[in-house]
Amino acid sequence: MKGTYKLIDAKGRVYLPKEIRERLELECGDFVKLTEQDGGLFLQKVHLIEMGDESPEAVEAYVHAAAAAMPREKRVELAALLLEKMRKEEWKNE
């Protein structure tokens, strides 16, 4: 496979070309795992996170995966519950 050269921007971001995203079936909102491997970087699309990883990114990936598996009505119910809890916290902090 032919290599592609990309510049890392000031925030450490790298643009993945559309052709590569399409071949790997990567879409906006997908989660990927980055692993250092043999002096390089390995990128892998993930659907579930590893047990024991409690990083904010891993928790977010878990929530996204869980929500995607829920029926629409359940997602709306959960979103309403979370919004209500957030509003209560805001009132406590005022």
PDB file of C-alpha atoms in Angstrom, residues 20-79:
ATOM      1  CA  ILE A  20      -8.713   6.231   3.619  1.00  0.00           C
ATOM      2  CA  ARG A  21     -11.763   6.980   5.798  1.00  0.00           C
ATOM      3  CA  GLU A  22     -14.006   5.271   3.246  1.00  0.00           C
ATOM      4  CA  ARG A  23     -11.798   2.170   2.984  1.00  0.00           C
ATOM      5  CA  LEU A  24     -11.679   1.855   6.775  1.00  0.00           C
ATOM      6  CA  GLU A  25     -15.392   2.718   7.068  1.00  0.00           C
ATOM      7  CA  LEU A  26     -14.615   5.608   9.439  1.00  0.00           C
ATOM      8  CA  GLU A  27     -17.366   8.174   9.888  1.00  0.00           C
ATOM      9  CA  CYS A  28     -17.782  11.323  11.952  1.00  0.00           C
ATOM     10  CA  GLY A  29     -18.419  10.278  15.554  1.00  0.00           C
ATOM     11  CA  ASP A  30     -16.603   6.940  15.277  1.00  0.00           C
ATOM     12  CA  PHE A  31     -14.014   6.093  17.901  1.00  0.00           C
ATOM     13  CA  VAL A  32     -10.531   4.901  17.100  1.00  0.00           C
ATOM     14  CA  LYS A  33      -7.784   3.446  19.262  1.00  0.00           C
ATOM     15  CA  LEU A  34      -4.254   4.744  18.727  1.00  0.00           C
ATOM     16  CA  THR A  35      -1.429   2.399  19.686  1.00  0.00           C
ATOM     17  CA  GLU A  36       2.332   2.892  19.427  1.00  0.00           C
ATOM     18  CA  GLN A  37       3.750  -0.042  17.521  1.00  0.00           C
ATOM     19  CA  ASP A  38       7.290  -0.690  16.262  1.00  0.00           C
ATOM     20  CA  GLY A  39       8.197   3.004  16.265  1.00  0.00           C
ATOM     21  CA  GLY A  40       4.982   3.918  14.463  1.00  0.00           C
ATOM     22  CA  LEU A  41       1.344   4.571  15.137  1.00  0.00           C
ATOM     23  CA  PHE A  42      -1.465   2.053  14.605  1.00  0.00           C
ATOM     24  CA  LEU A  43      -5.041   3.324  14.229  1.00  0.00           C
ATOM     25  CA  GLN A  44      -7.976   0.962  14.702  1.00  0.00           C
ATOM     26  CA  LYS A  45     -11.729   1.615  14.601  1.00  0.00           C
ATOM     27  CA  VAL A  46     -13.348   0.349  17.802  1.00  0.00           C
ATOM     28  CA  HIS A  47     -16.922  -0.449  18.728  1.00  0.00           C
ATOM     29  CA  LEU A  48     -16.298  -1.363  22.368  1.00  0.00           C
ATOM     30  CA  ILE A  49     -13.716  -0.154  24.835  1.00  0.00           C
ATOM     31  CA  GLU A  50     -11.388  -2.374  26.846  1.00  0.00           C
ATOM     32  CA  MET A  51     -12.341  -3.338  30.370  1.00  0.00           C
ATOM     33  CA  GLY A  52     -10.734  -1.180  33.023  1.00  0.00           C
ATOM     34  CA  ASP A  53     -10.098   1.858  30.812  1.00  0.00           C
ATOM     35  CA  GLU A  54     -11.764   4.726  32.657  1.00  0.00           C
ATOM     36  CA  SER A  55     -10.326   7.582  30.614  1.00  0.00           C
ATOM     37  CA  PRO A  56     -12.847  10.252  29.576  1.00  0.00           C
ATOM     38  CA  GLU A  57     -12.458   9.133  25.958  1.00  0.00           C
ATOM     39  CA  ALA A  58     -13.150   5.492  26.840  1.00  0.00           C
ATOM     40  CA  VAL A  59     -16.218   6.401  28.896  1.00  0.00           C
ATOM     41  CA  GLU A  60     -17.509   8.542  26.024  1.00  0.00           C
ATOM     42  CA  ALA A  61     -16.962   5.665  23.580  1.00  0.00           C
ATOM     43  CA  TYR A  62     -18.852   3.316  25.901  1.00  0.00           C
ATOM     44  CA  VAL A  63     -21.775   5.739  26.226  1.00  0.00           C
ATOM     45  CA  HIS A  64     -21.929   6.222  22.449  1.00  0.00           C
ATOM     46  CA  ALA A  65     -21.884   2.463  21.839  1.00  0.00           C
ATOM     47  CA  ALA A  66     -24.540   1.845  24.491  1.00  0.00           C
ATOM     48  CA  ALA A  67     -26.784   4.612  23.166  1.00  0.00           C
ATOM     49  CA  ALA A  68     -26.449   3.329  19.591  1.00  0.00           C
ATOM     50  CA  ALA A  69     -27.744  -0.058  20.749  1.00  0.00           C
ATOM     51  CA  MET A  70     -30.806   1.440  22.497  1.00  0.00           C
ATOM     52  CA  PRO A  71     -34.181   1.983  20.882  1.00  0.00           C
ATOM     53  CA  ARG A  72     -34.869   5.640  20.001  1.00  0.00           C
ATOM     54  CA  GLU A  73     -37.466   6.068  22.762  1.00  0.00           C
ATOM     55  CA  LYS A  74     -35.012   4.858  25.398  1.00  0.00           C
ATOM     56  CA  ARG A  75     -32.325   7.279  24.128  1.00  0.00           C
ATOM     57  CA  VAL A  76     -34.783  10.198  24.368  1.00  0.00           C
ATOM     58  CA  GLU A  77     -35.787   9.112  27.885  1.00  0.00           C
ATOM     59  CA  LEU A  78     -32.135   8.893  28.939  1.00  0.00           C
ATOM     60  CA  ALA A  79     -31.310  12.275  27.384  1.00  0.00           C
TER      61      ALA A  79
END
